[in-house]
């Protein structure tokens, strides 16, 4: 069975600081990888996704993520955060052999101080 | 375009009561899902329906039942609510293709006393 680990449960940053959130998954086969974001009081929205090709994926709002297959990792980055990036971030994995079922990590709460 | 709509948004139940969470999507997606979200545990899959007429258990199905009423609607029923079922429930839908991208509803916050 696939599993997803997000190493940081809470992150507190100041505006303009750089952000990196770790995500590791356990599954030996081909995977699709996702980062979802949940702003306070809202539902989950897709931030970016990786299916194949260039392992550096760019998403909305200046976010990017890098898929490193050898490390089973898909870390999320943003060079300079804004107060509006305060949210909870979820990494998710879809093992293609398992059909359309996403497995989510435990989430990382990010607080950006103005 | 409403996307995925869930009702109710909030509900308080007493232990042992039953209730049904309703979900409808207007994107003509084949697959629908019910997740629960608990602090520090992310989202866990309760049940899913790959296509109309089929349902399957996810990670945490105990205490729940589902019905895929038609292609648009997928309901989640708690037959005898327990405090451990206090959670935020999210319905989601997706196309049945290799992408796996989910589209979520706004969530239903359920409290069981």
Short mmCIF file of C-alpha atoms in Angstrom, two decimals:
data_model
loop_
_atom_site.label_atom_id
_atom_site.label_comp_id
_atom_site.label_asym_id
_atom_site.label_seq_id
_atom_site.Cartn_x
_atom_site.Cartn_y
_atom_site.Cartn_z
CA UNK A 1 0.00 0.00 0.00
CA UNK A 2 1.16 3.52 -0.69
CA UNK A 3 1.81 6.02 2.07
CA UNK A 4 2.82 9.67 2.20
CA UNK A 5 4.86 11.46 4.85
CA UNK A 6 5.06 15.18 5.37
CA UNK A 7 7.83 15.94 7.79
CA UNK A 8 6.77 19.32 9.08
CA UNK A 9 3.44 19.67 10.81
CA UNK A 10 3.72 23.41 11.43
CA UNK A 11 5.85 26.05 9.78
CA UNK A 12 5.98 29.72 10.75
CA UNK A 13 7.61 32.19 8.41
CA UNK A 14 7.88 35.89 7.84
CA UNK A 15 6.83 37.45 4.58
CA UNK A 16 9.48 37.27 1.84
CA UNK A 17 11.08 34.21 3.41
CA UNK A 18 11.58 31.10 1.32
CA UNK A 19 9.42 28.06 1.90
CA UNK A 20 10.21 24.40 1.39
CA UNK A 21 7.87 21.62 2.49
CA UNK A 22 9.05 18.05 2.43
CA UNK A 23 7.05 15.13 1.08
CA UNK A 24 8.13 11.52 0.79
CA UNK A 25 6.07 8.62 -0.43
CA UNK A 26 6.44 4.88 -0.30
CA UNK A 27 5.48 3.05 -3.43
CA UNK A 28 7.76 1.32 -5.87
CA UNK A 29 5.74 1.72 -9.03
CA UNK A 30 4.73 4.61 -11.23
CA UNK A 31 3.02 7.44 -9.43
CA UNK A 32 1.24 10.71 -10.03
CA UNK A 33 2.09 13.36 -7.45
CA UNK A 34 0.10 16.33 -6.23
CA UNK A 35 0.20 19.25 -3.87
CA UNK A 36 -3.12 20.58 -2.66
CA UNK A 37 -3.67 23.73 -0.61
CA UNK A 38 -6.47 24.49 1.83
CA UNK A 39 -6.88 28.15 2.74
CA UNK A 40 -8.62 28.87 6.05
CA UNK A 41 -12.28 27.94 5.84
CA UNK A 42 -12.06 26.72 2.26
CA UNK A 43 -11.93 23.41 0.45
CA UNK A 44 -8.83 21.83 -1.02
CA UNK A 45 -7.55 23.22 -4.28
CA UNK A 46 -4.91 21.83 -6.59
CA UNK A 47 -1.61 23.69 -6.40
CA UNK A 48 0.38 21.60 -8.87
CA UNK A 49 0.77 18.08 -10.15
CA UNK A 50 3.36 15.79 -11.70
CA UNK A 51 2.57 12.98 -14.11
CA UNK A 52 5.68 12.58 -16.24
CA UNK A 53 8.37 14.54 -18.05
CA UNK A 54 10.25 17.44 -16.48
CA UNK A 55 10.62 16.64 -12.78
CA UNK A 56 10.47 20.34 -11.89
CA UNK A 57 6.82 21.31 -11.93
CA UNK A 58 5.50 24.85 -11.71
CA UNK A 59 2.11 25.54 -10.23
CA UNK A 60 -0.09 28.45 -9.37
CA UNK A 61 0.88 31.41 -7.19
CA UNK A 62 4.62 30.97 -7.72
CA UNK A 63 4.86 27.49 -6.24
CA UNK A 64 7.01 24.76 -7.70
CA UNK A 65 7.86 21.19 -6.76
CA UNK A 66 10.63 18.82 -7.71
CA UNK A 67 10.16 15.11 -8.16
CA UNK A 68 13.26 13.15 -7.20
CA UNK A 69 12.51 9.55 -8.03
CA UNK A 70 15.59 8.13 -6.33
CA UNK A 71 14.55 9.76 -3.06
CA UNK A 72 10.81 9.11 -3.44
CA UNK A 73 10.35 12.81 -2.76
CA UNK A 74 8.20 15.62 -4.10
CA UNK A 75 9.12 18.74 -2.15
CA UNK A 76 7.21 21.98 -2.53
CA UNK A 77 9.00 25.32 -2.74
CA UNK A 78 8.26 29.00 -3.00
CA UNK A 79 11.12 31.55 -3.11
CA UNK A 80 9.27 34.36 -1.35
CA UNK A 81 6.05 33.81 0.58
CA UNK A 82 3.25 36.26 1.19
CA UNK A 83 0.80 36.57 4.05
CA UNK A 84 -1.86 35.14 1.72
CA UNK A 85 0.08 31.85 1.55
CA UNK A 86 -1.08 31.06 5.07
CA UNK A 87 -2.81 27.72 4.59
CA UNK A 88 -2.52 24.00 5.09
CA UNK A 89 -0.63 22.14 2.40
CA UNK A 90 -1.17 18.49 1.53
CA UNK A 91 1.01 16.22 -0.54
CA UNK A 92 -0.82 13.36 -2.27
CA UNK A 93 0.14 10.35 -4.31
CA UNK A 94 -1.79 8.30 -6.79
CA UNK A 95 -0.24 4.97 -7.61
CA UNK A 96 -1.34 4.44 -11.17
CA UNK A 97 -1.86 0.74 -10.62
CA UNK A 98 -4.30 1.54 -7.79
CA UNK A 99 -6.64 3.52 -9.97
CA UNK A 100 -7.89 6.98 -9.15
CA UNK A 101 -7.38 6.88 -5.41
CA UNK A 102 -5.27 9.57 -3.83
CA UNK A 103 -3.37 8.94 -0.62
CA UNK A 104 -2.72 12.12 1.34
CA UNK A 105 -0.01 13.09 3.74
CA UNK A 106 -0.86 14.49 7.16
CA UNK A 107 -0.61 18.08 6.01
CA UNK A 108 1.61 21.02 6.95
CA UNK A 109 0.14 24.15 8.45
CA UNK A 110 1.99 27.22 7.22
CA UNK A 111 1.61 30.54 8.96
CA UNK A 112 3.12 33.56 7.26
CA UNK A 113 3.53 36.53 9.57
CA UNK A 114 3.14 39.96 7.99
CA UNK B 1 -20.47 26.06 -12.59
CA UNK B 2 -21.05 24.75 -9.06
CA UNK B 3 -18.50 21.90 -9.20
CA UNK B 4 -18.95 19.63 -6.16
CA UNK B 5 -21.73 20.53 -3.73
CA UNK B 6 -22.12 18.99 -0.27
CA UNK B 7 -24.92 19.27 2.23
CA UNK B 8 -25.22 19.95 5.08
CA UNK B 9 -22.21 22.14 5.84
CA UNK B 10 -22.60 21.72 9.59
CA UNK B 11 -24.33 19.08 11.69
CA UNK B 12 -24.40 18.16 15.36
CA UNK B 13 -25.55 14.67 16.28
CA UNK B 14 -25.98 12.71 19.45
CA UNK B 15 -24.30 9.32 19.79
CA UNK B 16 -26.42 6.68 18.10
CA UNK B 17 -28.24 9.01 15.74
CA UNK B 18 -28.09 8.48 12.01
CA UNK B 19 -27.61 10.94 9.19
CA UNK B 20 -26.75 11.15 5.51
CA UNK B 21 -24.31 13.52 3.87
CA UNK B 22 -25.26 14.39 0.33
CA UNK B 23 -22.88 15.13 -2.52
CA UNK B 24 -23.50 16.11 -6.11
CA UNK B 25 -21.15 17.05 -8.93
CA UNK B 26 -21.97 18.72 -12.21
CA UNK B 27 -18.72 18.01 -14.08
CA UNK B 28 -19.87 14.69 -15.53
CA UNK B 29 -17.10 12.89 -13.66
CA UNK B 30 -17.18 9.13 -13.40
CA UNK B 31 -15.46 8.75 -10.04
CA UNK B 32 -16.56 10.08 -6.68
CA UNK B 33 -15.03 9.87 -3.20
CA UNK B 34 -15.68 10.51 0.44
CA UNK B 35 -12.77 11.56 2.66
CA UNK B 36 -12.58 12.55 6.28
CA UNK B 37 -10.11 15.13 7.53
CA UNK B 38 -8.75 14.98 11.06
CA UNK B 39 -5.98 17.16 12.55
CA UNK B 40 -2.52 15.80 11.83
CA UNK B 41 -3.87 12.87 9.84
CA UNK B 42 -4.54 14.53 6.53
CA UNK B 43 -7.39 13.16 4.49
CA UNK B 44 -8.33 9.53 4.71
CA UNK B 45 -10.46 7.79 2.13
CA UNK B 46 -13.69 6.33 3.50
CA UNK B 47 -15.37 5.00 0.36
CA UNK B 48 -15.14 5.67 -3.32
CA UNK B 49 -17.10 4.94 -6.45
CA UNK B 50 -15.06 4.43 -9.58
CA UNK B 51 -18.13 4.63 -11.78
CA UNK B 52 -21.88 4.65 -11.53
CA UNK B 53 -23.10 1.41 -9.99
CA UNK B 54 -19.89 0.54 -8.15
CA UNK B 55 -18.62 1.35 -4.68
CA UNK B 56 -15.52 0.23 -2.80
CA UNK B 57 -14.08 0.61 0.66
CA UNK B 58 -11.20 2.94 1.33
CA UNK B 59 -8.89 3.15 4.33
CA UNK B 60 -11.50 3.82 7.04
CA UNK B 61 -14.91 2.45 6.00
CA UNK B 62 -16.12 1.13 9.35
CA UNK B 63 -19.29 2.82 10.56
CA UNK B 64 -20.20 4.21 7.16
CA UNK B 65 -22.24 3.22 4.15
CA UNK B 66 -22.46 4.85 0.74
CA UNK B 67 -24.84 4.98 -2.18
CA UNK B 68 -24.00 6.02 -5.71
CA UNK B 69 -27.47 7.16 -6.62
CA UNK B 70 -26.60 8.11 -10.19
CA UNK B 71 -23.62 9.57 -12.01
CA UNK B 72 -24.02 12.93 -10.26
CA UNK B 73 -24.74 11.93 -6.67
CA UNK B 74 -22.83 10.01 -4.01
CA UNK B 75 -24.14 9.95 -0.45
CA UNK B 76 -22.46 8.93 2.80
CA UNK B 77 -24.53 7.51 5.65
CA UNK B 78 -23.70 7.16 9.31
CA UNK B 79 -26.10 4.56 10.68
CA UNK B 80 -25.23 4.99 14.36
CA UNK B 81 -22.98 7.95 14.93
CA UNK B 82 -20.08 7.73 17.39
CA UNK B 83 -17.90 10.51 18.84
CA UNK B 84 -14.96 9.08 16.86
CA UNK B 85 -16.79 10.14 13.71
CA UNK B 86 -16.51 13.80 14.64
CA UNK B 87 -14.62 15.16 11.66
CA UNK B 88 -14.77 17.26 8.53
CA UNK B 89 -16.02 15.25 5.58
CA UNK B 90 -15.09 16.06 2.02
CA UNK B 91 -16.67 14.76 -1.12
CA UNK B 92 -14.60 14.77 -4.30
CA UNK B 93 -14.91 13.74 -7.91
CA UNK B 94 -12.55 12.98 -10.78
CA UNK B 95 -12.44 11.82 -14.33
CA UNK B 96 -11.67 8.14 -14.80
CA UNK B 97 -8.36 8.68 -16.48
CA UNK B 98 -4.73 8.35 -15.49
CA UNK B 99 -4.51 11.77 -13.90
CA UNK B 100 -6.14 11.16 -10.55
CA UNK B 101 -6.79 14.86 -9.98
CA UNK B 102 -9.61 15.37 -7.53
CA UNK B 103 -12.07 18.23 -7.30
CA UNK B 104 -13.35 18.82 -3.79
CA UNK B 105 -16.51 20.10 -2.22
CA UNK B 106 -16.42 22.66 0.57
CA UNK B 107 -16.69 20.11 3.34
CA UNK B 108 -19.22 19.13 5.99
CA UNK B 109 -18.30 19.61 9.63
CA UNK B 110 -19.88 16.92 11.77
CA UNK B 111 -19.84 16.85 15.56
CA UNK B 112 -21.04 13.79 17.45
CA UNK B 113 -21.73 14.38 21.14
#
